[in-house]
Coordinates of C-alpha atoms and ligand atoms in Angstrom, one line a residue:
M1 CA -104.4 35.2 49.3
K2 CA -106.2 32.2 47.9
T3 CA -108.3 32.9 44.8
N4 CA -110.8 30.9 42.8
V5 CA -108.7 31.1 39.7
F6 CA -106.8 27.9 39.8
K7 CA -104.6 27.5 36.8
I8 CA -103.0 30.1 34.5
A9 CA -100.8 29.5 31.4
V10 CA -98.2 31.8 30.0
L11 CA -96.7 31.9 26.5
T12 CA -94.4 34.1 24.4
S13 CA -95.3 34.8 20.8
G14 CA -93.9 36.7 17.8
G15 CA -90.4 38.1 17.7
D16 CA -88.4 37.4 20.9
A17 CA -87.4 40.4 22.9
P18 CA -84.8 40.8 25.7
G19 CA -86.7 40.8 29.0
M20 CA -89.3 38.2 28.0
N21 CA -87.6 35.8 30.4
A22 CA -87.8 38.4 33.2
A23 CA -91.5 38.6 32.5
I24 CA -92.0 34.8 32.5
R25 CA -90.2 34.7 35.8
S26 CA -92.4 37.4 37.3
V27 CA -95.6 35.7 36.1
V28 CA -94.6 32.4 37.5
R29 CA -93.3 33.7 40.9
T30 CA -96.4 36.0 41.3
A31 CA -98.7 33.1 40.5
V32 CA -96.9 30.8 43.0
S33 CA -97.2 33.5 45.7
L34 CA -100.9 33.6 45.1
E35 CA -101.1 29.8 45.2
L36 CA -102.2 29.5 41.6
D37 CA -101.0 26.7 39.4
V38 CA -99.0 27.9 36.4
V39 CA -98.0 26.2 33.2
G40 CA -95.9 27.4 30.3
I41 CA -96.8 26.9 26.7
M42 CA -93.8 26.2 24.5
H43 CA -93.5 27.8 21.0
G44 CA -96.3 30.4 21.4
Y45 CA -99.6 29.8 19.7
E46 CA -98.3 27.0 17.6
G47 CA -97.3 25.1 20.7
L48 CA -100.7 25.8 22.2
L49 CA -102.3 24.1 19.2
N50 CA -100.0 21.2 19.7
G51 CA -100.7 21.0 23.4
E52 CA -97.1 21.8 24.4
F53 CA -97.8 22.5 28.1
V54 CA -95.0 22.4 30.7
K55 CA -95.3 22.7 34.4
L56 CA -93.6 25.7 35.9
T57 CA -92.5 26.2 39.4
A58 CA -90.6 29.0 41.2
S59 CA -87.4 26.9 40.6
S60 CA -88.0 26.5 36.8
V61 CA -87.5 30.3 36.4
A62 CA -84.4 30.6 38.5
N63 CA -81.5 32.3 36.8
I64 CA -83.3 33.6 33.8
I65 CA -83.8 37.3 34.6
Q66 CA -80.5 38.1 32.9
R67 CA -81.0 36.0 29.8
G68 CA -82.1 37.2 26.4
G69 CA -84.5 35.3 24.2
T70 CA -87.4 33.3 25.8
I71 CA -87.1 30.0 27.6
L72 CA -90.6 29.2 26.4
K73 CA -89.5 29.7 22.8
T74 CA -91.7 31.5 20.3
S75 CA -93.2 31.3 16.9
R76 CA -95.4 33.1 14.4
S77 CA -98.4 30.8 13.8
E78 CA -100.5 31.1 10.7
R79 CA -102.7 28.1 11.8
F80 CA -103.8 29.9 15.0
K81 CA -105.3 32.7 13.0
T82 CA -107.9 30.4 11.4
E83 CA -111.3 29.6 13.0
E84 CA -110.2 26.0 13.3
G85 CA -107.0 27.1 15.0
L86 CA -108.9 29.3 17.5
D87 CA -111.2 26.4 18.3
L88 CA -108.4 24.0 18.7
A89 CA -106.5 26.4 21.0
Y90 CA -109.6 26.7 23.2
E91 CA -110.0 23.0 23.4
Q92 CA -106.3 22.5 24.4
L93 CA -106.7 25.1 27.1
L94 CA -109.8 23.4 28.5
K95 CA -108.2 20.0 28.3
E96 CA -105.3 21.3 30.4
G97 CA -107.7 22.9 32.9
V98 CA -106.4 26.4 32.2
N99 CA -108.7 29.2 32.9
G100 CA -106.5 32.3 32.5
L101 CA -103.9 32.9 29.8
I102 CA -101.1 35.5 29.8
T103 CA -99.6 36.2 26.4
I104 CA -96.3 38.1 26.1
G105 CA -95.7 39.6 22.7
G106 CA -96.4 42.3 20.2
D107 CA -99.3 43.4 18.0
G108 CA -99.6 40.1 16.1
T109 CA -99.8 38.3 19.5
F110 CA -102.5 40.6 20.8
R111 CA -104.6 40.4 17.6
G112 CA -104.6 36.6 18.0
A113 CA -105.4 36.9 21.7
D114 CA -108.2 39.3 20.9
Q115 CA -109.8 36.8 18.5
L116 CA -109.5 33.9 21.0
A117 CA -110.8 36.0 23.9
K118 CA -113.8 37.2 21.9
R119 CA -114.7 33.9 20.1
H120 CA -114.5 31.8 23.3
K121 CA -114.9 34.3 26.1
F122 CA -111.6 33.2 27.4
Q123 CA -109.8 35.3 30.0
I124 CA -106.5 36.6 28.4
I125 CA -104.2 39.3 29.6
G126 CA -101.4 40.6 27.4
V127 CA -97.9 41.8 28.4
P128 CA -96.2 44.0 25.7
G129 CA -93.0 42.4 24.6
T130 CA -91.5 43.6 21.3
I131 CA -88.3 45.5 20.5
D132 CA -90.4 47.8 18.2
N133 CA -92.2 49.6 21.0
D134 CA -95.2 50.1 18.7
M135 CA -98.1 49.4 21.1
V136 CA -100.8 51.8 22.1
G137 CA -101.4 51.8 25.9
T138 CA -97.8 51.6 27.1
D139 CA -94.9 54.0 27.0
V140 CA -92.5 51.1 26.8
T141 CA -92.6 47.5 25.5
I142 CA -90.2 44.9 26.9
G143 CA -87.1 44.7 24.8
Y144 CA -87.1 48.2 23.4
D145 CA -84.6 49.7 25.8
T146 CA -82.1 46.8 25.3
A147 CA -82.6 47.0 21.5
I148 CA -81.9 50.8 21.3
N149 CA -78.8 50.3 23.4
T150 CA -77.6 47.5 21.1
V151 CA -78.1 49.7 18.1
M152 CA -76.3 52.6 19.8
E153 CA -73.3 50.3 20.6
A154 CA -73.2 48.9 17.1
V155 CA -73.4 52.3 15.4
D156 CA -70.8 53.8 17.7
K157 CA -68.5 51.1 16.2
I158 CA -69.6 52.0 12.7
R159 CA -68.9 55.6 13.5
D160 CA -65.2 54.7 14.2
T161 CA -64.9 53.3 10.7
A162 CA -66.9 56.1 9.1
E163 CA -64.6 58.6 10.7
S164 CA -61.5 56.8 9.7
H165 CA -62.5 56.5 6.1
D166 CA -64.5 59.7 5.8
R167 CA -67.5 57.7 4.8
L168 CA -71.3 58.1 4.6
F169 CA -73.1 55.2 6.2
F170 CA -76.7 54.2 5.8
V171 CA -77.6 51.9 8.7
E172 CA -80.9 50.0 8.7
T173 CA -82.6 49.3 12.0
M174 CA -85.5 46.9 12.8
G175 CA -89.1 48.0 13.1
R176 CA -91.5 46.7 10.6
D177 CA -94.2 49.3 11.1
A178 CA -92.5 51.8 13.4
G179 CA -89.4 53.9 13.4
L180 CA -89.0 54.2 17.2
I181 CA -85.9 52.2 17.4
A182 CA -84.3 54.4 14.7
L183 CA -85.6 57.5 16.4
R184 CA -84.2 57.0 19.9
S185 CA -80.9 55.3 18.9
G186 CA -80.4 57.9 16.1
I187 CA -80.5 60.7 18.6
A188 CA -78.1 58.8 20.9
I189 CA -75.5 58.2 18.2
G190 CA -75.7 61.7 16.7
A191 CA -77.2 60.6 13.4
E192 CA -77.2 63.1 10.6
A193 CA -80.7 62.0 9.6
I194 CA -83.3 59.5 10.6
L195 CA -85.7 58.0 8.0
M196 CA -88.8 56.3 9.4
P197 CA -92.3 55.2 8.2
E198 CA -94.1 57.7 10.4
T199 CA -92.7 60.7 8.6
H200 CA -92.5 61.7 4.9
T201 CA -89.1 61.1 3.5
D202 CA -87.9 63.7 1.0
I203 CA -84.9 62.2 -0.9
N204 CA -84.2 65.4 -2.7
G205 CA -84.2 67.3 0.7
L206 CA -81.8 64.8 2.1
V207 CA -79.5 65.2 -1.0
E208 CA -79.6 69.0 -0.6
K209 CA -78.8 68.6 3.1
L210 CA -75.7 66.5 2.2
K211 CA -74.7 68.8 -0.6
N212 CA -75.0 72.0 1.4
A213 CA -73.8 70.9 4.7
K214 CA -73.1 73.9 6.9
R215 CA -69.7 72.5 8.1
K216 CA -67.4 69.8 6.8
K217 CA -67.8 66.5 8.6
S218 CA -65.6 63.5 8.1
S219 CA -68.4 61.0 8.8
K220 CA -72.1 60.9 8.3
I221 CA -74.6 58.3 9.5
I222 CA -78.2 58.1 8.3
L223 CA -80.4 55.7 10.1
V224 CA -83.1 54.0 8.1
A225 CA -86.0 52.2 9.9
E226 CA -86.9 48.9 8.3
G227 CA -90.4 50.1 7.6
E228 CA -89.4 53.2 5.8
K229 CA -91.7 53.7 2.8
A230 CA -89.1 55.1 0.4
G231 CA -87.2 51.8 0.6
G232 CA -84.6 49.9 2.7
A233 CA -81.1 51.2 3.4
F234 CA -79.6 49.8 0.2
E235 CA -82.3 51.4 -1.9
I236 CA -82.1 54.8 -0.1
A237 CA -78.3 54.7 -0.4
K238 CA -78.6 54.1 -4.2
K239 CA -81.2 56.9 -4.6
V240 CA -79.1 59.4 -2.6
T241 CA -75.6 58.6 -4.0
E242 CA -77.0 58.8 -7.6
K243 CA -77.7 62.4 -6.9
V244 CA -74.8 63.5 -4.8
S245 CA -71.2 62.8 -5.7
G246 CA -68.1 62.8 -3.5
Y247 CA -69.3 60.3 -0.9
D248 CA -67.8 57.0 -0.2
A249 CA -71.0 55.4 1.0
R250 CA -71.6 52.1 2.7
V251 CA -74.7 50.2 4.0
T252 CA -75.1 48.2 7.1
V253 CA -78.2 46.2 8.0
L254 CA -78.1 45.5 11.7
G255 CA -80.8 42.8 11.6
H256 CA -81.4 40.3 14.4
I257 CA -78.5 41.4 16.7
Q258 CA -81.1 43.9 17.8
R259 CA -83.3 41.2 19.2
G260 CA -80.8 39.3 21.3
G261 CA -78.6 39.9 24.3
S262 CA -79.0 40.3 28.0
P263 CA -81.8 42.7 28.9
S264 CA -81.0 46.1 30.2
C265 CA -81.8 47.1 33.8
M266 CA -84.9 49.0 32.6
D267 CA -86.2 46.1 30.6
R268 CA -85.8 43.7 33.5
V269 CA -87.6 46.0 35.9
N270 CA -90.4 46.8 33.5
A271 CA -90.8 43.1 32.6
S272 CA -90.9 42.2 36.2
R273 CA -93.6 44.8 36.9
L274 CA -95.7 43.9 33.9
G275 CA -95.6 40.2 34.6
Y276 CA -96.6 40.8 38.2
E277 CA -99.4 43.1 37.2
A278 CA -100.7 40.7 34.6
V279 CA -101.2 37.9 37.1
H280 CA -103.0 40.4 39.4
A281 CA -105.1 41.5 36.5
I282 CA -106.2 37.9 36.0
V283 CA -107.1 37.6 39.7
K284 CA -109.1 40.9 39.4
R285 CA -111.0 39.3 36.6
Q286 CA -109.8 41.7 33.9
H287 CA -109.9 40.2 30.4
G288 CA -109.0 41.0 26.8
V289 CA -106.6 43.7 27.9
M290 CA -102.9 44.5 27.7
V291 CA -101.2 45.6 30.8
G292 CA -99.0 48.7 30.1
I293 CA -97.1 51.4 31.9
V294 CA -98.1 55.0 31.1
N295 CA -96.5 57.8 33.0
K296 CA -95.2 55.3 35.5
E297 CA -98.7 54.0 36.3
I298 CA -100.2 50.6 35.3
V299 CA -103.0 50.9 32.8
Y300 CA -105.2 48.3 31.0
T301 CA -105.8 48.8 27.3
P302 CA -108.2 46.5 25.3
F303 CA -106.3 44.4 22.7
E304 CA -108.1 45.9 19.8
R305 CA -106.9 49.4 20.7
A306 CA -103.4 48.3 21.8
T307 CA -102.7 47.0 18.3
K308 CA -103.8 50.1 16.4
H309 CA -100.4 51.7 15.7
I310 CA -101.8 55.2 16.3
Q311 CA -99.0 56.3 18.6
K312 CA -98.2 59.9 18.2
L313 CA -94.6 60.5 17.3
N314 CA -92.8 63.2 19.2
V315 CA -91.9 65.4 16.3
D316 CA -90.0 67.7 18.6
L317 CA -87.3 65.0 18.8
L318 CA -86.8 65.2 15.1
S319 CA -86.6 69.0 15.1
M320 CA -84.0 68.7 17.9
L321 CA -82.0 66.3 15.8
E322 CA -82.0 68.8 12.9
V323 CA -80.4 71.3 15.2
L324 CA -78.0 69.0 16.9
S325 CA -76.7 67.4 13.7
L326 CA -75.7 70.8 12.2
Ligands
F6P1 O1 -91.5 42.6 15.7 C1 -90.1 42.6 15.9 C2 -89.3 42.4 14.7 O2 -88.0 42.3 15.0 C3 -89.5 43.6 13.7 O3 -88.8 44.7 14.0 C4 -89.1 42.9 12.4 O4 -89.7 43.4 11.3 C5 -89.6 41.5 12.6 O5 -89.7 41.3 14.0 C6 -88.7 40.4 12.0 O6 -89.3 39.2 12.2 P1 -88.6 37.8 11.9 O7 -87.5 37.5 12.9 O8 -89.7 36.8 12.0 O9 -88.1 37.9 10.5

């Protein structure tokens, strides 16, 4: 099908996430199949400001579906957020002859995309790519599934040590504003507790739980999401161990291992689907929306809503954890 959109650009922005390459591959191959020209922009919005365009063909994205990170590289650009930055970005896109942009990233990426789309009426489609899974308008973001599996594998290893030494571990997971990584992986590793920004953390309650455990356990693991309001894992560990004795406690901050690695099957499939649908959304003249998957169906959500962090937490999962961690 020949369309009158003739050149699209794709970039990745914000934190890298496993599956971004699968999404880039999908965007490029779908565009090629529709006879659209496609260029990549290196280093996210910062690269856009610097005019870092690279021609992409079906061959440029060969053998990347299984690779973590992003071949287009990424950045967090402060310059892009300014009025001058938005104007320069628009000029660069016009100079390159681009008339549709696909941005792959998280909430910061879409806030930037929203500003550019509104200020210059530019056609932009977003693909949700962040390990945090904190977007409204999609059940999953690219990278989340791989990240929770990475956490699960890492904490399974920590559990071996915790069991061997009869220790209490506080493990910090990523998620600046959301505890969804901690929630899913915590259930999967049989955590004794999960602390996250979406729920109120009662340190005294946690202390009581540890003091009055219903049965003796040789190891205990508490997952602390990075965004937890009561503090990071070190701080929580201090607050708890000051009030309860008899625990040989340790803290592990998992950090950036959660962002790397080969994407899971689920992430590769979702990324392929979202990339494909993003190109089709451009052709259908959609603009200013993120393409997401809700109940297995493709949905479009305006950027300003996608970035609102108003996802409802499934509190039933936390009640279940309470029962299962008895
Ligand atoms: O948004 C993804 C994320 O990994 C967050 O969970 C984390 O807070 C942040 O990025 C860390 O960003 P950076 O690598 O820039 O320090």
